Every structure is written in structure tokens, then in C-alpha cells.
C-alpha positions as YAML, in Angstrom:
chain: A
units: angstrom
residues:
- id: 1
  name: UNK
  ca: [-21.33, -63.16, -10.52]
- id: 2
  name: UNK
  ca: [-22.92, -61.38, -13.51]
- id: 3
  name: UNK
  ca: [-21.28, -57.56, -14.57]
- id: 4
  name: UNK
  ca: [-25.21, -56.09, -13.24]
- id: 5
  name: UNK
  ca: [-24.98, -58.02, -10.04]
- id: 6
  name: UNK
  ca: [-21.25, -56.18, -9.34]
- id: 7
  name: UNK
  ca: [-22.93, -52.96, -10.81]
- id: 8
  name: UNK
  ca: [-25.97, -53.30, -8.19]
- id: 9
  name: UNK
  ca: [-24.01, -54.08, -5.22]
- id: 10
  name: UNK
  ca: [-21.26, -51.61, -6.17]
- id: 11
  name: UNK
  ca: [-23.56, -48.79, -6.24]
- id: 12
  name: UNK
  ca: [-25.95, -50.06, -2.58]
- id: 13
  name: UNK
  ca: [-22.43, -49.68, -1.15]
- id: 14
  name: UNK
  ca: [-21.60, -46.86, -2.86]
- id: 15
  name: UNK
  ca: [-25.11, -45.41, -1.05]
- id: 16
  name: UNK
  ca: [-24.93, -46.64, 2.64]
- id: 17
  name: UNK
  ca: [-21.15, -45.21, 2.22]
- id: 18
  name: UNK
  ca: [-22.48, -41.62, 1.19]
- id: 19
  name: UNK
  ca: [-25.18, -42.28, 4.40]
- id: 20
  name: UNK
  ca: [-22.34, -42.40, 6.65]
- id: 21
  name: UNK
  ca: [-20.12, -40.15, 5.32]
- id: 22
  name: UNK
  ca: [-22.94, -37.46, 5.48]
- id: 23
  name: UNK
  ca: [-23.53, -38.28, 9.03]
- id: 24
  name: UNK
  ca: [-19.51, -37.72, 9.33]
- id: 25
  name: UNK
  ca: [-18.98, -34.61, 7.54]
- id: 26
  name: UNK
  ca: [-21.88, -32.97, 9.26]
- id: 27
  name: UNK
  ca: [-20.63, -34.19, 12.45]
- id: 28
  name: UNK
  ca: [-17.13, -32.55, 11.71]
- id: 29
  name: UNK
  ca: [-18.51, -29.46, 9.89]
- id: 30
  name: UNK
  ca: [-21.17, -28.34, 12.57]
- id: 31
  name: UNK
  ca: [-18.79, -27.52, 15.37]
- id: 32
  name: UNK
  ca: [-16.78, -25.09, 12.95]
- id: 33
  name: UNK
  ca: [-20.36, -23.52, 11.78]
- id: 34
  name: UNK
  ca: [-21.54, -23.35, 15.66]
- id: 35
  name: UNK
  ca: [-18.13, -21.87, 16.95]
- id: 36
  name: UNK
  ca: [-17.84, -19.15, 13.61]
- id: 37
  name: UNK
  ca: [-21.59, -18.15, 14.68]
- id: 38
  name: UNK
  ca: [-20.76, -17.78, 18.57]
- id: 39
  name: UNK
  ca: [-17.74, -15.40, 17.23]
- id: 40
  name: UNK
  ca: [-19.76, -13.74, 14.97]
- id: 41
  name: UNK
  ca: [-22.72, -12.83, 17.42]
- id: 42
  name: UNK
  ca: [-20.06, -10.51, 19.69]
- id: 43
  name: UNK
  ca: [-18.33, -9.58, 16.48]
- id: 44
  name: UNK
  ca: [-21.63, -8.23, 14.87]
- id: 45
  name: UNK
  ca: [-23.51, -7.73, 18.24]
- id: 46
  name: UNK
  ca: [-26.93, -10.05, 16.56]
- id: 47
  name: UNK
  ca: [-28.26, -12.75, 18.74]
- id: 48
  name: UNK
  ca: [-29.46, -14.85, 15.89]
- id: 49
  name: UNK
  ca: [-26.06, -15.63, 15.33]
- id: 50
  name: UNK
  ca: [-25.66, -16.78, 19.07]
- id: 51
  name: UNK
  ca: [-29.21, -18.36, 18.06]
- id: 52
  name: UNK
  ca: [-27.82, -20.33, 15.02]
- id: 53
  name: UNK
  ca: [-24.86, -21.56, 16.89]
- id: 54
  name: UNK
  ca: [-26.42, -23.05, 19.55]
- id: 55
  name: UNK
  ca: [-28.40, -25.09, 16.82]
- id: 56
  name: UNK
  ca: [-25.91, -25.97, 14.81]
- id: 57
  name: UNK
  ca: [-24.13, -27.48, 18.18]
- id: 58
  name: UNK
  ca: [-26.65, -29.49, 19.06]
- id: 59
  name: UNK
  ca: [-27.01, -30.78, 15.49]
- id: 60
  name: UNK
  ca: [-23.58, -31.96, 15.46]
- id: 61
  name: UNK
  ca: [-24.10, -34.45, 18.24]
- id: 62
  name: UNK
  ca: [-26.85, -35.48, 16.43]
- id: 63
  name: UNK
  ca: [-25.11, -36.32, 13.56]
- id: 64
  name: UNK
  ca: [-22.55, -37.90, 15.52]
- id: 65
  name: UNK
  ca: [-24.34, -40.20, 17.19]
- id: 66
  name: UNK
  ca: [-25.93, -41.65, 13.77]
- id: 67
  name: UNK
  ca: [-22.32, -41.40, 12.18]
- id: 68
  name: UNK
  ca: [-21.02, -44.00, 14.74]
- id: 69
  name: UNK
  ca: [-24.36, -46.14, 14.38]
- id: 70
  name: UNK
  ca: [-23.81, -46.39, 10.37]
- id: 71
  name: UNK
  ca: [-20.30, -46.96, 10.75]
- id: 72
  name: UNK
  ca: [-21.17, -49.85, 13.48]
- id: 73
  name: UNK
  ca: [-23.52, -51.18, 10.64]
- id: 74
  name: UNK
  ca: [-20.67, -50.50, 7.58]
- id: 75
  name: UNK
  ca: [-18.34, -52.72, 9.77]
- id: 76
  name: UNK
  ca: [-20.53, -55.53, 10.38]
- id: 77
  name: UNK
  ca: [-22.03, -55.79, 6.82]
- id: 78
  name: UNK
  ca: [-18.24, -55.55, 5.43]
- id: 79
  name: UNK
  ca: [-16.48, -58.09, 7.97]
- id: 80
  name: UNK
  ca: [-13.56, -59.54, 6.21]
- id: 81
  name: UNK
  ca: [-12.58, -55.76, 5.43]
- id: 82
  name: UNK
  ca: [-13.00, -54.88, 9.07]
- id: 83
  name: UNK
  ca: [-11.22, -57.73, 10.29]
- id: 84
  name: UNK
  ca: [-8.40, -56.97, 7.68]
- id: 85
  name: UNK
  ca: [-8.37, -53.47, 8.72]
- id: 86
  name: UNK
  ca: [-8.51, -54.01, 12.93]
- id: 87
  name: UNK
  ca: [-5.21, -56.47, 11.88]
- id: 88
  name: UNK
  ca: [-3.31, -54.27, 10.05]
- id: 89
  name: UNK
  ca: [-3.88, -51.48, 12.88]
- id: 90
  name: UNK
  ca: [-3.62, -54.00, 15.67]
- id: 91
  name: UNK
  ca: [0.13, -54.20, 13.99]
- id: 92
  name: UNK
  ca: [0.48, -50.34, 14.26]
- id: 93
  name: UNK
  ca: [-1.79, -48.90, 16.23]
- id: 94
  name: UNK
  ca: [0.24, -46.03, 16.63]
- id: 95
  name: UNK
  ca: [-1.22, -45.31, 13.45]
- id: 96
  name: UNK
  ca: [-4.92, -45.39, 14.74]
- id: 97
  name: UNK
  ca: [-3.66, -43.09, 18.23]
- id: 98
  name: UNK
  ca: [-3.54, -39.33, 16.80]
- id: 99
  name: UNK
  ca: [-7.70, -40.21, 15.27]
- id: 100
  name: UNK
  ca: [-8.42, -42.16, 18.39]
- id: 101
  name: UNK
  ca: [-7.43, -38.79, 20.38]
- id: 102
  name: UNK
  ca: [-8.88, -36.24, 18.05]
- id: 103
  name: UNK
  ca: [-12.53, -38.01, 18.37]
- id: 104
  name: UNK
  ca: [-12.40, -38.33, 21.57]
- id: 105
  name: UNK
  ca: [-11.50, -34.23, 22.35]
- id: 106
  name: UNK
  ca: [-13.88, -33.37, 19.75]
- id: 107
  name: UNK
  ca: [-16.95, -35.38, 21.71]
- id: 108
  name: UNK
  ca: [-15.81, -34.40, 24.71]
- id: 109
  name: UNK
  ca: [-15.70, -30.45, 23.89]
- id: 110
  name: UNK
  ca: [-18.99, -30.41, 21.60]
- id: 111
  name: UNK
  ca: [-20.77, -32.61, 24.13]
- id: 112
  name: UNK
  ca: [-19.80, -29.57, 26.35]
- id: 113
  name: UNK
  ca: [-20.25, -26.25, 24.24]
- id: 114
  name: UNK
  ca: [-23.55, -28.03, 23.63]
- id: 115
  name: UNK
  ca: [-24.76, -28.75, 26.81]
- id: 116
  name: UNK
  ca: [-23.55, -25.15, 28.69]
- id: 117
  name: UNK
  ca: [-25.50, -22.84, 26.73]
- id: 118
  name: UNK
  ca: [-27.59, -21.61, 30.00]
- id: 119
  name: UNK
  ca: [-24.81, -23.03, 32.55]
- id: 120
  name: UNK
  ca: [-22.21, -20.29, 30.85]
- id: 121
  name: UNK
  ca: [-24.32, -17.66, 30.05]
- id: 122
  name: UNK
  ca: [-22.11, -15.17, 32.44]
- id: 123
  name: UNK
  ca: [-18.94, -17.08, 30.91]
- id: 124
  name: UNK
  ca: [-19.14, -16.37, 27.24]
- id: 125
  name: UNK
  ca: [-15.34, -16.55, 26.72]
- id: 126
  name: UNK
  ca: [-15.45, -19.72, 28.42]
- id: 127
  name: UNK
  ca: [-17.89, -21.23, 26.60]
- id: 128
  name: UNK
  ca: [-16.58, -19.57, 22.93]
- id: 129
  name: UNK
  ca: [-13.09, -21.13, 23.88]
- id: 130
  name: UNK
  ca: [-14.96, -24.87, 24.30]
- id: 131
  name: UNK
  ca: [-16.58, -24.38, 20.66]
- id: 132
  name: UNK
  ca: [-12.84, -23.13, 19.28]
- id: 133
  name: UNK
  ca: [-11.70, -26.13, 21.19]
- id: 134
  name: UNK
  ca: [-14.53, -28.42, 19.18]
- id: 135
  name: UNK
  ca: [-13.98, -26.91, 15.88]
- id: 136
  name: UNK
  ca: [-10.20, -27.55, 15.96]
- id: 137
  name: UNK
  ca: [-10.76, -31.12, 16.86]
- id: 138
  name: UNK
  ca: [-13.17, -31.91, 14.09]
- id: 139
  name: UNK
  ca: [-10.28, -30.44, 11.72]
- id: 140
  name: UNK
  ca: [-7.34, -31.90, 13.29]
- id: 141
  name: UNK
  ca: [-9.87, -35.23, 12.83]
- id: 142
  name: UNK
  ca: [-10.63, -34.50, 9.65]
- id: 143
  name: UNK
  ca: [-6.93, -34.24, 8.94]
- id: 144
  name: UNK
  ca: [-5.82, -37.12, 11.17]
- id: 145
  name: UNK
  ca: [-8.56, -39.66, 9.50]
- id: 146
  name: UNK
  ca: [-7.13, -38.58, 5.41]
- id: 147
  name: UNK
  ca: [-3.40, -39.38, 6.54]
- id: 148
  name: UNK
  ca: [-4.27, -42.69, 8.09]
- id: 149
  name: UNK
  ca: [-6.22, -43.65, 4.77]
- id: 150
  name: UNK
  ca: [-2.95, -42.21, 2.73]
- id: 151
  name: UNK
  ca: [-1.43, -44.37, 5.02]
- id: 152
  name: UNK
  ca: [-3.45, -47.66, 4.20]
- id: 153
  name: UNK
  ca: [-3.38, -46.70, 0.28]
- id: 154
  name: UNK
  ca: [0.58, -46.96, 0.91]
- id: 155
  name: UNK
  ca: [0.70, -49.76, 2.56]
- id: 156
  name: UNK
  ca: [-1.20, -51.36, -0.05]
- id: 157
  name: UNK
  ca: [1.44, -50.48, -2.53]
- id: 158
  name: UNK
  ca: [4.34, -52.89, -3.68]
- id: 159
  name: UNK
  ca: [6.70, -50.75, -1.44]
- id: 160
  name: UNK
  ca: [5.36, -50.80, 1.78]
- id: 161
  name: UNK
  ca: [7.40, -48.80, 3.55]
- id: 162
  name: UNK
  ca: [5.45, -46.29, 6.22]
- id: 163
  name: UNK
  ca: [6.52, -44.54, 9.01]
- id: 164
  name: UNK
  ca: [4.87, -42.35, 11.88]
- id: 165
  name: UNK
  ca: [5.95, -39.11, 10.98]
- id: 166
  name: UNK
  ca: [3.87, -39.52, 7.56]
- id: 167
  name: UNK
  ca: [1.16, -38.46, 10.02]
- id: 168
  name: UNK
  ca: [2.91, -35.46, 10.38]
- id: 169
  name: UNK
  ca: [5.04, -34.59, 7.91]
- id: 170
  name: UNK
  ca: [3.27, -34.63, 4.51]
- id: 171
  name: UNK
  ca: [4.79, -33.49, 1.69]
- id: 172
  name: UNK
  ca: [3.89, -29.93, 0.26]
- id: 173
  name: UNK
  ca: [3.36, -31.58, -3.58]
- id: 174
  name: UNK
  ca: [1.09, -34.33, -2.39]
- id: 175
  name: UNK
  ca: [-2.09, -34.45, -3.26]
- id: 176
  name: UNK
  ca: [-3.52, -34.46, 0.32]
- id: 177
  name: UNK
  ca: [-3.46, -30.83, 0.49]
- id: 178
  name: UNK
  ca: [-5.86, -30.77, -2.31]
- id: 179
  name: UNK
  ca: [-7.69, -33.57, -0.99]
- id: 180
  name: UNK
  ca: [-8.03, -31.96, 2.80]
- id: 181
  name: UNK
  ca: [-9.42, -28.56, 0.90]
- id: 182
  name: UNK
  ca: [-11.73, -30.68, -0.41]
- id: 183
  name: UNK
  ca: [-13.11, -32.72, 2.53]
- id: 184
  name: UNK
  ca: [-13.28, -29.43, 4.95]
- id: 185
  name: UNK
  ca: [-15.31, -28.08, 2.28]
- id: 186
  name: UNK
  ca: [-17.50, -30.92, 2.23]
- id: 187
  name: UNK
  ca: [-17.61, -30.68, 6.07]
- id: 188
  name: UNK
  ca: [-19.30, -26.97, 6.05]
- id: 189
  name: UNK
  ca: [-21.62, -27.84, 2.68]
- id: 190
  name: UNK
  ca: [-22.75, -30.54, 4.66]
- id: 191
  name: UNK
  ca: [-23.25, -29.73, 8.03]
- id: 192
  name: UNK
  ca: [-25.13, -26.14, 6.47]
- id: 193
  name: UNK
  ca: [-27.21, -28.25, 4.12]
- id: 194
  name: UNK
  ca: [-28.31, -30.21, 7.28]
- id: 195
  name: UNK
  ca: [-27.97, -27.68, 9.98]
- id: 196
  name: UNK
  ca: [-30.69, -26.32, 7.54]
- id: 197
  name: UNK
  ca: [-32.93, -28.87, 7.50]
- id: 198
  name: UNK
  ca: [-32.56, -29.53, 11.56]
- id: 199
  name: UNK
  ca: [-33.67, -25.68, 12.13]
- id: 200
  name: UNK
  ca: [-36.68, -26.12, 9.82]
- id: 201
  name: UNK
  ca: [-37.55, -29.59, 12.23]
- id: 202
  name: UNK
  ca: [-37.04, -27.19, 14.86]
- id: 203
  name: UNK
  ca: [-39.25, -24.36, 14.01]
- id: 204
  name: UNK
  ca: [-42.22, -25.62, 16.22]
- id: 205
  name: UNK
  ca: [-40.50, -26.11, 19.25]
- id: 206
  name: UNK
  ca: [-38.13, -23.70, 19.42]
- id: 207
  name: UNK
  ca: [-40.48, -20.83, 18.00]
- id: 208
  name: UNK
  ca: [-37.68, -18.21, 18.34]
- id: 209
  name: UNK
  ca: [-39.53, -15.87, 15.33]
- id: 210
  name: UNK
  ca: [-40.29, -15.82, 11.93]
- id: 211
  name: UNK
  ca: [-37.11, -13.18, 11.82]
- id: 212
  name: UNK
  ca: [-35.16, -15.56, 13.60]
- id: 213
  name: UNK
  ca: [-35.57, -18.33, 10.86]
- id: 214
  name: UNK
  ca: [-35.53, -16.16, 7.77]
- id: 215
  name: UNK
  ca: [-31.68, -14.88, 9.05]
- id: 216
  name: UNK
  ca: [-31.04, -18.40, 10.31]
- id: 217
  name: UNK
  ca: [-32.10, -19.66, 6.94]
- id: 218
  name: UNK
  ca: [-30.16, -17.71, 4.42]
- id: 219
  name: UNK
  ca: [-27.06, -17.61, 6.73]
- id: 220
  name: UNK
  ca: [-26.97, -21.33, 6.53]
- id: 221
  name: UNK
  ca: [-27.93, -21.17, 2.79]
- id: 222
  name: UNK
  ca: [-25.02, -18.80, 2.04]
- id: 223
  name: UNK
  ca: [-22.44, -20.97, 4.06]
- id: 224
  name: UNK
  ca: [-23.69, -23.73, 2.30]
- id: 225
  name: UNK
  ca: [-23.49, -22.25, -1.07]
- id: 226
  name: UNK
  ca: [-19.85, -20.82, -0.36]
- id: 227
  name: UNK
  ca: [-18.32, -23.88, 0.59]
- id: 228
  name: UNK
  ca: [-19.87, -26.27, -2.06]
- id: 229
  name: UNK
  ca: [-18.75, -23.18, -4.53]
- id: 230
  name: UNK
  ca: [-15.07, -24.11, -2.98]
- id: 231
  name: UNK
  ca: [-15.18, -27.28, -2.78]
- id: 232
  name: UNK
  ca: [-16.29, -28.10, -6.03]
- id: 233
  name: UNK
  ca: [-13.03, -25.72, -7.16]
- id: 234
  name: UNK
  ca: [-10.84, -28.11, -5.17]
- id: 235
  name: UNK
  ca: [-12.47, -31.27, -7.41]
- id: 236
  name: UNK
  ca: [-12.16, -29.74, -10.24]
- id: 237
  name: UNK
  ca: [-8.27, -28.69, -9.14]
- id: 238
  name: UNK
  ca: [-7.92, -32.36, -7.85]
- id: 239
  name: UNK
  ca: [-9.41, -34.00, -10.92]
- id: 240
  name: UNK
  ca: [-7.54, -32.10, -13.86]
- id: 241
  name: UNK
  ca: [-3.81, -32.23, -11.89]
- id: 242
  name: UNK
  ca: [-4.34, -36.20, -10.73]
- id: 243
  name: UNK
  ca: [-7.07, -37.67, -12.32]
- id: 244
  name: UNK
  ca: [-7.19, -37.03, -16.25]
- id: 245
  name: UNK
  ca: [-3.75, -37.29, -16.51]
- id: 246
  name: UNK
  ca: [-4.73, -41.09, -16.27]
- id: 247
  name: UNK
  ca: [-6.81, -41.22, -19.74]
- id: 248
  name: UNK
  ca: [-7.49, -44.98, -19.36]
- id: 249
  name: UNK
  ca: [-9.32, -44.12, -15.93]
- id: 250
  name: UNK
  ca: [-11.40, -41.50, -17.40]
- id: 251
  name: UNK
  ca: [-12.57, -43.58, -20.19]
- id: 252
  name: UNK
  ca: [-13.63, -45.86, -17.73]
- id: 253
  name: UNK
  ca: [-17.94, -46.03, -17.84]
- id: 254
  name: UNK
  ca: [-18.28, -46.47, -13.81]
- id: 255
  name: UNK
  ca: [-15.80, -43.75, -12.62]
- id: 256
  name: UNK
  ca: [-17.23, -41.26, -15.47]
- id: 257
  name: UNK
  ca: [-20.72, -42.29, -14.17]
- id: 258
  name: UNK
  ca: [-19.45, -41.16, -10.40]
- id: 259
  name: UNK
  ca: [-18.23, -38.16, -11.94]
- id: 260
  name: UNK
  ca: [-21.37, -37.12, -14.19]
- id: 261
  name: UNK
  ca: [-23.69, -38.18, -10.88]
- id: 262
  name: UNK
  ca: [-20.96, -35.97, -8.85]
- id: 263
  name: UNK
  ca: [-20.99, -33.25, -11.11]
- id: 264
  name: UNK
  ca: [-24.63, -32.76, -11.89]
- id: 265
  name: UNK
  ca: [-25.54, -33.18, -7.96]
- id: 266
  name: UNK
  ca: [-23.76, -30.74, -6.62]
- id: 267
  name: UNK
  ca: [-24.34, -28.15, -9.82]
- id: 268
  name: UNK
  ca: [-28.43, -28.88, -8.36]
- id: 269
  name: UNK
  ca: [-27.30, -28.41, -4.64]
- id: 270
  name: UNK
  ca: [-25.88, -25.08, -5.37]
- id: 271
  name: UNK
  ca: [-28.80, -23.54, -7.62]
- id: 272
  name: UNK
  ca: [-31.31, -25.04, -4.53]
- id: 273
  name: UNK
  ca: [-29.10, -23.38, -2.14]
- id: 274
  name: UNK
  ca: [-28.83, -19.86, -4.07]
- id: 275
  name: UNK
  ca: [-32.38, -20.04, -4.22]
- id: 276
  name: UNK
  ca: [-32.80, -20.35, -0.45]
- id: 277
  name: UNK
  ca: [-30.24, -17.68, 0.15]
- id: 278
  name: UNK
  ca: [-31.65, -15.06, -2.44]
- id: 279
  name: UNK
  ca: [-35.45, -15.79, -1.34]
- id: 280
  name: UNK
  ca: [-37.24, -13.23, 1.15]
- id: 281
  name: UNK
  ca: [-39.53, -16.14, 2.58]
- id: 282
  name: UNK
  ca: [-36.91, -18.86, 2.61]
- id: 283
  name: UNK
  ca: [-39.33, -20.45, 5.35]
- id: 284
  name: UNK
  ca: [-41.84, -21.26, 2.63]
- id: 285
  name: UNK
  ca: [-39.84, -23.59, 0.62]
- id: 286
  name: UNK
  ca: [-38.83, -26.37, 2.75]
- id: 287
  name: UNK
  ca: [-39.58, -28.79, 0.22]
- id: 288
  name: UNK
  ca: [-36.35, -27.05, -1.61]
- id: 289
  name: UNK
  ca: [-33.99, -27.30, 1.76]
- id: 290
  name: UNK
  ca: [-35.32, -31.23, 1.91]
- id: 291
  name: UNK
  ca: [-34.46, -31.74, -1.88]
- id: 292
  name: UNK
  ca: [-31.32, -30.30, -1.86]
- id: 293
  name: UNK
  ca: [-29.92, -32.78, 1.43]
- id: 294
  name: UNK
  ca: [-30.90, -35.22, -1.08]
- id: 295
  name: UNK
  ca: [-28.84, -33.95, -3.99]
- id: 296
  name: UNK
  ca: [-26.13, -33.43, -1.25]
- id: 297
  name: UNK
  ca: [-26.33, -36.91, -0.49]
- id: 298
  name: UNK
  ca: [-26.74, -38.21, -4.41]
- id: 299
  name: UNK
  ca: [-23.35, -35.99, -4.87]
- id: 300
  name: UNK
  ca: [-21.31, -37.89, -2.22]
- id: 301
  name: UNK
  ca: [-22.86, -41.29, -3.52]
- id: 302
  name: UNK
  ca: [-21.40, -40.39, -6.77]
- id: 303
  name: UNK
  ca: [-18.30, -39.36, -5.23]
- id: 304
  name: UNK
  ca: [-18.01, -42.84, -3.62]
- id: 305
  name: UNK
  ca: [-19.08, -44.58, -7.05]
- id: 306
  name: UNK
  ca: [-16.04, -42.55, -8.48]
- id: 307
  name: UNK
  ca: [-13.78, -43.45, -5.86]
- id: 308
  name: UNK
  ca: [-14.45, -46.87, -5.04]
- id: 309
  name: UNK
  ca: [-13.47, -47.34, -8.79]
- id: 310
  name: UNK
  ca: [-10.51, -45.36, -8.88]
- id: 311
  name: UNK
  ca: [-9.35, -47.73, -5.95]
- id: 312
  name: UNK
  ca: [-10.07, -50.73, -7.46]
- id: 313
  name: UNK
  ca: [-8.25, -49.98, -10.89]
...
């Protein structure tokens, strides 16, 4: 196959992969936005914070839902790596269990916090506890789903030695730590950059006040703008300590492409987002909340692009 044809299909993968992993980290990220918000409406007596968290719940099983469709799709477009993949956990599915049983607590309490708004309006402990509950599954998820794939990068190694307790007991000087930092950060950037977008799709048939949206929008702006600010000191921590120590792989023209595309993305993200939060009207530039999903999605594409390369070397 000709080096453009590998180029072409490396970076359409590299693209549906970002799609889904959007969908994922918004997904994950939301219930931790929602349940912060419920804690800070008592905390600061403001009802737009109860406001914003009931959005930002009801987002997240949005995203969920189109998470597991474009994963459905990512399996049955890439079925020799599925089938690979459902055989080497089929082998060990203990492996697969502690993900399995995070997911399924995390739909199972955000399908709840979401749906008990009005039922547990004279319970608001009760229902603050099922968003805690929600927020800690999507991290223990979070954390669960990075293992299993430091898992699978071991067992693709000459030594293939892996046991259960990896799952639990990580080193302290592996580069997980760095790598989880990274990915809850991506989790809140996300899920804000969205959450953003969903209450601006919202606006009409909610109608809960131009004040209401103005606080709803720079709150979610400023989240956003913290996190990326975060994570993008956890790349840059991840990249200098494990990356350009490797000076063949950083001379290498795709994964310096996925970095430049990475870099420049999320630099855009976070001037769109500062914009947003500084703005007095941010309700009048929705074309600037669109654009920067975008450039949140161009920055995990490039991400991918980087990674899928790293992998491959």
C-alpha cells in the first residue's frame, strides 16, 4: 500500500478515535462537573449552580449513550483487533471485571442523579450522595480502563508476565500517575467544553434567564479553561520525563505532526475558552463555544495521531 494511503487511513482512524474518545471523556467528566455544582449550590447558597448541575447530568447520559454507539462502530470497523482483544480477555477476564463493574455503577448512579431531580427535591443529601456516588465511578473507570490498557501494552512485551494486583498496585514511579492526571483533566476540559455547547442547545427550551446562562456560561468556560490549563501541564510533564528522552521518536514526522496538531489545538481551545469566560455577553458568541468543541476535538485527534505512532514504533 503506498506511504499516503497508510498516512490517509492512519489519520480517518486517528479521527473516528478522537469522536469516541470525546464522547468518553465527556461521559466520565460530566458526573464530576454535575456533582461539584450540586455541592457548590448549598456551599454558596446560588441556584444556578443547582441549575448547571442538573444540565451537566443529563449531558453525561447523553454522551454516554453516543460513546457506546461509536465504540459499537470502532469494534466492527476494526474486527481482527476486536476479536484479538475479546481473546486475550476471554483468557483473563478477571482483567476486564473491575471496568465491567465501574461502568455499570457509574450508569446506574448517573441514570439516577439524573432522573430524580423533582423526585428528591425534599432529599437533597440523598440525591448529592447519588451524584458523589456517579462522580467516583467515572474516576475509579477512568482509572480502571488506563490499568487494563497498561495491562495489554505489557502483555504485548517480550516478558509477558501480568498479574491481578497490577490493577491495584501500581507503582509510585510509573508513568500512569502522570498519565491518569492527564486523562481526568481531559475528562473535565471535555465534558465543560461540551456541557457548554449542550446549555447553549438548551437555551430555548429550558429558558431559565439570560442571568442564568451568562453564570452558566462562564462557570463552564472557567472549568474548562482550568483543567485544559492542567492538563496540558501534565503533557508537557509526561512528554519531557518519557517521551524526548527517546530522540529517535521525536524526530519522527507523524508523532511530531500529532504533537504540533496537539499542541496548537489546545493553545486555540484555551484562548476560545478565556474569551468566553472573560466576556460579559458570553451568550452572544456561540459561534466561539462551537469552534472551540472543534479544536477540542482536533486536539485529541492529534493526540491519537501521536499515540497511535508511539505504539507502533
Amino acid at each position: 500500500m503506498p506511504l499516503s494511503a497508510d498516512l490517509t487511513a492512519l489519520a480517518l482512524w486517528a479521527a473516528l478515535a478522537a469522536l469516541a474518545l470525546l464522547a468518553w471523556l465527556s461521559a466520565l467528566g460530566s458526573p464530576v462537573l454535575s456533582a461539584s455544582a450540586e455541592i457548590l449550590a448549598d456551599v454558596r447558597s446560588k441556584v444556578f449552580y443547582h441549575k448547571f448541575a442538573q444540565q451537566m447530568s443529563k449531558a453525561g447520559l447523553i454522551w454516554l449513550l453516543v460513546a457506546l454507539l461509536l465504540t459499537g462502530l470502532v469494534m466492527a470497523l476494526r474486527k481482527a483487533e476486536t476479536s484479538m482483544l475479546l481473546s486475550f480477555l476471554n483468557e483473563q477476564p478477571m482483567l476486564l471485571l473491575p471496568l465491567v463493574i465501574a461502568l455499570a455503577l457509574l450508569i446506574s448512579f448517573a441514570l439516577l442523579h439524573a432522573t430524580t431531580w423533582r423526585g428528591l427535591k425534599e432529599s437533597r443529601g440523598l440525591h448529592k450522595l447519588l451524584g458523589l456516588l456517579a462522580a467516583l465511578a467515572s474516576l475509579a473507570s477512568i482509572w480502571f480502563a488506563l490499568s487494563l490498557c497498561r495491562l495489554l501494552a505489557i502483555q504485548n512485551r517480550a516478558d509477558p508476565a501480568i498479574v491481578i494486583q497490577d490493577h491495584f498496585l501500581i507503582p509510585a514511579t510509573a508513568p500512569f500517575w502522570l498519565l491518569l492526571g492527564l486523562v481526568v483533566m481531559l475528562a473535565l476540559a471535555c465534558a465543560g467544553g461540551l456541557g457548554l455547547a449542550y446549555t447553549v442547545m438548551r437555551r430555548n427550551k429550558d429558558d431559565w434567564g439570560r442571568d442564568y446562562y451568562g453564570f452558566a456560561l462562564r462557570l463552564g468556560a472557567g472549568w474548562t479553561l482550568l483543567s485544559l490549563g492542567l492538563q496540558a501541564g501534565f503533557l508537557g510533564w509526561l512528554a519531557s520525563v518519557h517521551l524526548l528522552a527517546g530522540l529517535a521518536l521525536a524526530a519522527d514526522p507523524i508523532l511530531r505532526a500529532g504533537v504540533i496538531i496537539t499542541a496548537s489545538a489546545l493553545l486555540v481551545a484555551m484562548l476560545a475558552y478565556l474569551f468566553v469566560w472573560r466576556s460579559d455577553t458570553p451568550l452572544r458568541h456561540k459561534p466561539v463555544i462551537g469552534l472551540a468543541v472543534l479544536f477540542l476535538l482536533l486536539m485529541l485527534a492529534g493526540l491519537c495521531l501521536a499515540g497511535f505512532q508511539f505504539l507502533g514504533q
